[in-house]
């Protein structure tokens, strides 16, 4: 990758980040076979936070002034974007499917921009509203809503998690002062992981569950923590830094595509409605993205 231009390299890394995020949904399904949801979420982010803090310490160094200046913001954002988002994901995946979950999450950049426009008291562009509507039709196709199926309770939880992620993304821009994207990601991840661990210890028995977990569960958990969290976040931040948020956010469309491919590799070949739903939803997100280009 050394012969590539910085822009091309950043685009490839951002695409890898989106693909890594897409693999998390199948990995979540595997982890939930052995582990209860709070333990599974805590496992992922305790490992991820530890690796992220080590990465920050070795590359940039830990700036305690940044941590003190933004401590309250990091705690609030960690509770919303890490604890809340992942609680919704792991609890929701007990009844939702990896493809549907990834597709719902794939609309979060669009939700983020619409909420940000409302908070800024700006009327969202009509093309963005149309794109949102098309994306929702795509989600409905994926879960079979037009053939009489209903959204599962897990789908609604994941939608709530997607809303939490949108608020987290907005908060990172509005509440954090003089901190790099990597520092914000590391410290919000750390505080969110502490909360997830505390809840898991209070309502479940994580030590016993983890001790009895299979090799596959540990492998899936390590994949989510190190590849689907730390590497994905770092690669995505490289893309934002080099190419800008608008150009990078388009690649988020690869998340549901990645989830669809991985699901097929694990033997659950998608039906025509799922494939069509993913395509329609991606078109809606792309169309709404034209409002920013």
Tab-separated table of C-alpha atoms in Angstrom:
chain	number	residue	atom	x	y	z
A	1	UNK	CA	0.000	0.000	0.000
A	2	UNK	CA	3.112	2.204	0.176
A	3	UNK	CA	2.998	2.910	-3.612
A	4	UNK	CA	-0.504	4.347	-3.360
A	5	UNK	CA	-1.241	8.042	-3.034
A	6	UNK	CA	-2.342	9.208	0.456
A	7	UNK	CA	-5.886	9.831	-0.827
A	8	UNK	CA	-6.206	6.367	-2.379
A	9	UNK	CA	-4.695	4.746	0.689
A	10	UNK	CA	-7.152	6.606	2.937
A	11	UNK	CA	-10.087	5.537	0.743
A	12	UNK	CA	-9.017	1.883	0.905
A	13	UNK	CA	-8.569	2.024	4.671
A	14	UNK	CA	-12.018	3.627	5.078
A	15	UNK	CA	-13.537	0.912	2.901
A	16	UNK	CA	-11.837	-1.724	5.061
A	17	UNK	CA	-13.250	-0.047	8.174
A	18	UNK	CA	-16.795	-0.283	6.786
A	19	UNK	CA	-16.240	-3.939	5.824
A	20	UNK	CA	-14.901	-4.687	9.311
A	21	UNK	CA	-17.980	-3.062	10.873
A	22	UNK	CA	-20.185	-5.204	8.642
A	23	UNK	CA	-18.562	-8.398	9.947
A	24	UNK	CA	-19.420	-7.442	13.538
A	25	UNK	CA	-23.066	-8.422	13.158
A	26	UNK	CA	-22.337	-12.063	12.338
A	27	UNK	CA	-19.689	-12.112	15.056
A	28	UNK	CA	-22.287	-10.772	17.500
A	29	UNK	CA	-24.630	-13.617	16.564
A	30	UNK	CA	-21.875	-16.143	17.282
A	31	UNK	CA	-20.921	-14.592	20.612
A	32	UNK	CA	-24.535	-14.561	21.797
A	33	UNK	CA	-24.706	-18.360	21.435
A	34	UNK	CA	-22.548	-18.723	24.571
A	35	UNK	CA	-22.742	-15.369	26.338
A	36	UNK	CA	-25.601	-13.255	27.741
A	37	UNK	CA	-25.889	-9.838	26.047
A	38	UNK	CA	-24.381	-7.565	28.710
A	39	UNK	CA	-21.391	-9.881	29.143
A	40	UNK	CA	-20.883	-10.060	25.376
A	41	UNK	CA	-20.967	-6.262	25.045
A	42	UNK	CA	-18.611	-5.797	28.001
A	43	UNK	CA	-16.206	-8.403	26.620
A	44	UNK	CA	-15.980	-6.591	23.301
A	45	UNK	CA	-15.359	-3.138	24.668
A	46	UNK	CA	-13.159	-3.941	27.641
A	47	UNK	CA	-10.787	-5.656	25.188
A	48	UNK	CA	-11.206	-2.865	22.623
A	49	UNK	CA	-10.690	-0.061	25.150
A	50	UNK	CA	-7.550	-1.693	26.535
A	51	UNK	CA	-6.093	-2.060	23.046
A	52	UNK	CA	-7.119	1.494	22.082
A	53	UNK	CA	-5.524	3.072	25.165
A	54	UNK	CA	-2.325	1.142	24.435
A	55	UNK	CA	-2.422	2.302	20.805
A	56	UNK	CA	-2.860	5.925	21.886
A	57	UNK	CA	-0.055	5.671	24.442
A	58	UNK	CA	2.392	4.198	21.925
A	59	UNK	CA	1.555	6.498	18.988
A	60	UNK	CA	0.547	9.919	20.271
A	61	UNK	CA	0.958	9.665	24.007
A	62	UNK	CA	-1.696	10.247	26.655
A	63	UNK	CA	-2.434	13.945	27.183
A	64	UNK	CA	-4.013	14.261	30.632
A	65	UNK	CA	-4.981	17.885	29.940
A	66	UNK	CA	-7.260	16.685	27.112
A	67	UNK	CA	-8.812	14.122	29.446
A	68	UNK	CA	-9.405	16.628	32.257
A	69	UNK	CA	-10.817	19.284	29.909
A	70	UNK	CA	-13.312	16.885	28.334
A	71	UNK	CA	-13.952	14.424	31.169
A	72	UNK	CA	-17.682	15.153	31.481
A	73	UNK	CA	-18.216	15.126	27.706
A	74	UNK	CA	-16.298	11.856	27.357
A	75	UNK	CA	-18.389	10.219	30.095
A	76	UNK	CA	-21.713	11.378	28.598
A	77	UNK	CA	-20.719	10.414	25.066
A	78	UNK	CA	-19.345	7.078	26.247
A	79	UNK	CA	-22.650	6.276	27.952
A	80	UNK	CA	-24.650	7.234	24.854
A	81	UNK	CA	-22.449	6.024	22.011
A	82	UNK	CA	-20.737	2.994	23.540
A	83	UNK	CA	-22.867	1.746	26.442
A	84	UNK	CA	-26.273	2.635	24.990
A	85	UNK	CA	-25.463	1.769	21.392
A	86	UNK	CA	-23.960	-1.620	22.226
A	87	UNK	CA	-26.634	-2.510	24.773
A	88	UNK	CA	-29.205	-1.942	22.010
A	89	UNK	CA	-27.114	-3.942	19.532
A	90	UNK	CA	-26.445	-6.985	21.709
A	91	UNK	CA	-29.942	-7.092	23.196
A	92	UNK	CA	-31.489	-6.462	19.776
A	93	UNK	CA	-29.451	-9.174	18.054
A	94	UNK	CA	-31.175	-11.777	20.203
A	95	UNK	CA	-34.197	-11.458	17.884
A	96	UNK	CA	-32.912	-9.493	14.867
A	97	UNK	CA	-30.793	-10.811	11.985
A	98	UNK	CA	-27.244	-9.663	11.122
A	99	UNK	CA	-28.294	-8.277	7.727
A	100	UNK	CA	-31.277	-6.337	9.078
A	101	UNK	CA	-29.216	-4.964	11.972
A	102	UNK	CA	-26.437	-3.842	9.633
A	103	UNK	CA	-28.926	-2.201	7.287
A	104	UNK	CA	-30.590	-0.263	10.112
A	105	UNK	CA	-27.178	0.867	11.346
A	106	UNK	CA	-26.204	1.735	7.775
A	107	UNK	CA	-28.709	4.589	7.789
A	108	UNK	CA	-27.064	6.249	10.807
A	109	UNK	CA	-24.962	8.773	8.811
A	110	UNK	CA	-28.183	10.012	7.229
A	111	UNK	CA	-29.939	10.177	10.602
A	112	UNK	CA	-26.943	12.055	12.001
A	113	UNK	CA	-27.093	14.720	9.307
A	114	UNK	CA	-30.851	15.188	9.640
A	115	UNK	CA	-30.694	15.555	13.444
A	116	UNK	CA	-27.727	17.902	13.137
A	117	UNK	CA	-29.694	20.069	10.718
A	118	UNK	CA	-32.645	20.208	13.122
A	119	UNK	CA	-30.423	21.093	16.085
A	120	UNK	CA	-28.837	23.837	13.998
A	121	UNK	CA	-32.353	25.063	13.125
A	122	UNK	CA	-31.750	24.454	9.461
A	123	UNK	CA	-34.392	22.916	7.245
A	124	UNK	CA	-33.070	19.574	5.963
A	125	UNK	CA	-32.736	19.555	2.173
A	126	UNK	CA	-35.689	17.903	0.429
A	127	UNK	CA	-33.359	15.398	-1.246
A	128	UNK	CA	-32.172	14.273	2.197
A	129	UNK	CA	-35.765	13.687	3.339
A	130	UNK	CA	-36.521	11.743	0.159
A	131	UNK	CA	-33.376	9.683	0.661
A	132	UNK	CA	-34.414	8.885	4.231
A	133	UNK	CA	-37.823	7.723	3.010
A	134	UNK	CA	-36.260	5.487	0.354
A	135	UNK	CA	-33.855	4.032	2.930
A	136	UNK	CA	-36.726	3.168	5.252
A	137	UNK	CA	-38.488	1.409	2.364
A	138	UNK	CA	-35.300	-0.605	1.859
A	139	UNK	CA	-35.231	-1.597	5.528
A	140	UNK	CA	-38.898	-2.615	5.337
A	141	UNK	CA	-38.166	-4.777	2.272
A	142	UNK	CA	-35.306	-6.474	4.082
A	143	UNK	CA	-37.438	-7.542	7.052
A	144	UNK	CA	-40.325	-8.531	4.772
A	145	UNK	CA	-42.735	-5.879	6.021
A	146	UNK	CA	-44.485	-5.666	2.646
A	147	UNK	CA	-45.234	-9.395	2.710
A	148	UNK	CA	-46.925	-9.282	6.113
A	149	UNK	CA	-43.915	-9.676	8.415
A	150	UNK	CA	-43.454	-7.312	11.342
A	151	UNK	CA	-40.389	-5.605	12.703
A	152	UNK	CA	-38.976	-7.740	15.497
A	153	UNK	CA	-38.505	-6.167	18.912
A	154	UNK	CA	-34.770	-6.461	18.298
A	155	UNK	CA	-35.068	-4.393	15.114
A	156	UNK	CA	-36.654	-1.577	17.121
A	157	UNK	CA	-33.907	-1.797	19.757
A	158	UNK	CA	-31.257	-1.576	17.051
A	159	UNK	CA	-33.047	1.434	15.558
A	160	UNK	CA	-32.858	3.063	19.001
A	161	UNK	CA	-29.149	2.208	19.091
A	162	UNK	CA	-28.693	3.806	15.685
A	163	UNK	CA	-30.316	6.970	17.037
A	164	UNK	CA	-27.928	6.852	19.993
A	165	UNK	CA	-24.969	6.554	17.617
A	166	UNK	CA	-26.222	9.575	15.681
A	167	UNK	CA	-26.411	11.610	18.908
A	168	UNK	CA	-22.919	10.394	19.830
A	169	UNK	CA	-21.534	11.514	16.464
A	170	UNK	CA	-23.120	14.950	16.842
A	171	UNK	CA	-21.951	15.239	20.451
A	172	UNK	CA	-18.371	14.466	19.499
A	173	UNK	CA	-18.410	17.525	17.249
A	174	UNK	CA	-20.354	19.832	19.562
A	175	UNK	CA	-19.172	18.928	23.085
A	176	UNK	CA	-15.515	17.922	22.795
A	177	UNK	CA	-12.915	20.707	22.918
A	178	UNK	CA	-9.374	20.540	21.521
A	179	UNK	CA	-9.094	16.756	21.274
A	180	UNK	CA	-8.124	14.667	18.262
A	181	UNK	CA	-10.648	12.194	16.801
A	182	UNK	CA	-8.472	9.335	18.069
A	183	UNK	CA	-8.430	10.725	21.618
A	184	UNK	CA	-12.199	11.182	21.550
A	185	UNK	CA	-12.705	7.620	20.303
A	186	UNK	CA	-10.335	6.143	22.897
A	187	UNK	CA	-11.732	7.915	25.951
A	188	UNK	CA	-15.411	7.564	25.069
A	189	UNK	CA	-14.748	3.883	24.389
A	190	UNK	CA	-13.018	3.545	27.769
A	191	UNK	CA	-15.793	5.166	29.805
A	192	UNK	CA	-18.438	3.241	27.873
A	193	UNK	CA	-16.585	-0.026	28.518
A	194	UNK	CA	-16.427	0.685	32.262
A	195	UNK	CA	-20.213	1.198	32.333
A	196	UNK	CA	-20.850	-1.983	30.311
A	197	UNK	CA	-18.631	-3.987	32.664
A	198	UNK	CA	-20.383	-2.571	35.733
A	199	UNK	CA	-23.831	-3.464	34.362
A	200	UNK	CA	-22.671	-6.964	33.342
A	201	UNK	CA	-21.319	-7.588	36.850
A	202	UNK	CA	-24.570	-6.341	38.388
A	203	UNK	CA	-27.091	-8.282	36.288
A	204	UNK	CA	-25.167	-11.303	34.971
A	205	UNK	CA	-22.252	-13.549	35.923
A	206	UNK	CA	-19.639	-12.621	33.313
A	207	UNK	CA	-16.690	-14.461	34.885
A	208	UNK	CA	-18.510	-17.800	34.854
A	209	UNK	CA	-19.921	-17.215	31.360
A	210	UNK	CA	-16.550	-16.259	29.885
A	211	UNK	CA	-14.810	-19.205	31.548
A	212	UNK	CA	-17.276	-21.588	29.915
A	213	UNK	CA	-17.240	-19.874	26.495
A	214	UNK	CA	-16.027	-21.793	23.456
A	215	UNK	CA	-12.979	-21.024	21.327
A	216	UNK	CA	-15.323	-19.749	18.594
A	217	UNK	CA	-16.908	-17.297	21.031
A	218	UNK	CA	-13.520	-15.954	22.115
A	219	UNK	CA	-12.341	-15.707	18.503
A	220	UNK	CA	-15.492	-13.803	17.499
A	221	UNK	CA	-15.170	-11.533	20.544
A	222	UNK	CA	-11.515	-10.760	19.799
A	223	UNK	CA	-12.423	-10.070	16.170
A	224	UNK	CA	-15.113	-7.567	17.218
A	225	UNK	CA	-12.807	-5.901	19.735
A	226	UNK	CA	-9.559	-5.621	17.784
A	227	UNK	CA	-10.608	-5.627	14.125
A	228	UNK	CA	-14.250	-4.566	14.219
A	229	UNK	CA	-13.662	-1.807	16.776
A	230	UNK	CA	-10.068	-0.561	17.169
A	231	UNK	CA	-8.769	-1.047	13.608
A	232	UNK	CA	-12.099	0.034	12.092
A	233	UNK	CA	-12.176	3.259	14.113
A	234	UNK	CA	-8.526	4.114	13.380
A	235	UNK	CA	-8.909	3.381	9.649
A	236	UNK	CA	-12.131	5.433	9.499
A	237	UNK	CA	-10.484	8.378	11.232
A	238	UNK	CA	-7.624	8.254	8.712
A	239	UNK	CA	-10.197	8.533	5.939
A	240	UNK	CA	-11.937	11.491	7.576
A	241	UNK	CA	-8.613	13.264	8.165
A	242	UNK	CA	-7.343	12.811	4.587
A	243	UNK	CA	-10.531	12.823	2.476
A	244	UNK	CA	-13.022	14.651	4.701
A	245	UNK	CA	-16.207	13.408	6.386
A	246	UNK	CA	-18.523	13.765	3.367
A	247	UNK	CA	-16.400	11.679	0.999
A	248	UNK	CA	-15.677	9.107	3.680
A	249	UNK	CA	-19.282	8.704	4.851
A	250	UNK	CA	-20.305	7.371	1.408
A	251	UNK	CA	-18.236	4.243	2.126
A	252	UNK	CA	-20.461	3.477	5.117
A	253	UNK	CA	-22.757	1.912	2.502
A	254	UNK	CA	-20.371	-1.054	2.504
A	255	UNK	CA	-21.488	-2.022	6.036
A	256	UNK	CA	-24.758	-3.767	5.044
A	257	UNK	CA	-23.116	-5.211	1.912
A	258	UNK	CA	-20.372	-6.737	4.059
A	259	UNK	CA	-22.954	-8.123	6.499
A	260	UNK	CA	-24.909	-9.645	3.593
A	261	UNK	CA	-21.818	-11.369	2.167
A	262	UNK	CA	-20.653	-12.675	5.549
A	263	UNK	CA	-24.137	-13.990	6.323
A	264	UNK	CA	-24.116	-15.874	3.013
A	265	UNK	CA	-20.666	-17.312	3.786
A	266	UNK	CA	-22.077	-18.676	7.041
A	267	UNK	CA	-24.778	-20.530	5.128
A	268	UNK	CA	-27.715	-18.122	5.344
A	269	UNK	CA	-28.186	-17.218	1.699
A	270	UNK	CA	-30.297	-14.036	1.503
A	271	UNK	CA	-33.619	-13.991	-0.290
A	272	UNK	CA	-34.471	-11.613	-3.094
A	273	UNK	CA	-36.258	-9.221	-0.732
A	274	UNK	CA	-33.144	-8.859	1.444
A	275	UNK	CA	-30.885	-8.189	-1.540
A	276	UNK	CA	-33.374	-5.726	-3.014
A	277	UNK	CA	-33.878	-4.067	0.377
A	278	UNK	CA	-30.141	-3.542	0.850
A	279	UNK	CA	-29.842	-2.076	-2.657
A	280	UNK	CA	-32.806	0.279	-2.137
A	281	UNK	CA	-31.568	1.433	1.278
A	282	UNK	CA	-28.057	2.088	-0.051
A	283	UNK	CA	-29.528	4.108	-2.915
A	284	UNK	CA	-31.508	6.169	-0.412
A	285	UNK	CA	-28.408	6.911	1.675
A	286	UNK	CA	-26.441	7.787	-1.484
A	287	UNK	CA	-29.223	10.052	-2.732
A	288	UNK	CA	-29.382	11.889	0.579
A	289	UNK	CA	-25.606	12.228	0.511
A	290	UNK	CA	-25.945	14.243	-2.699
A	291	UNK	CA	-27.301	17.066	-0.532
A	292	UNK	CA	-23.858	17.437	1.040
A	293	UNK	CA	-21.807	17.078	-2.150
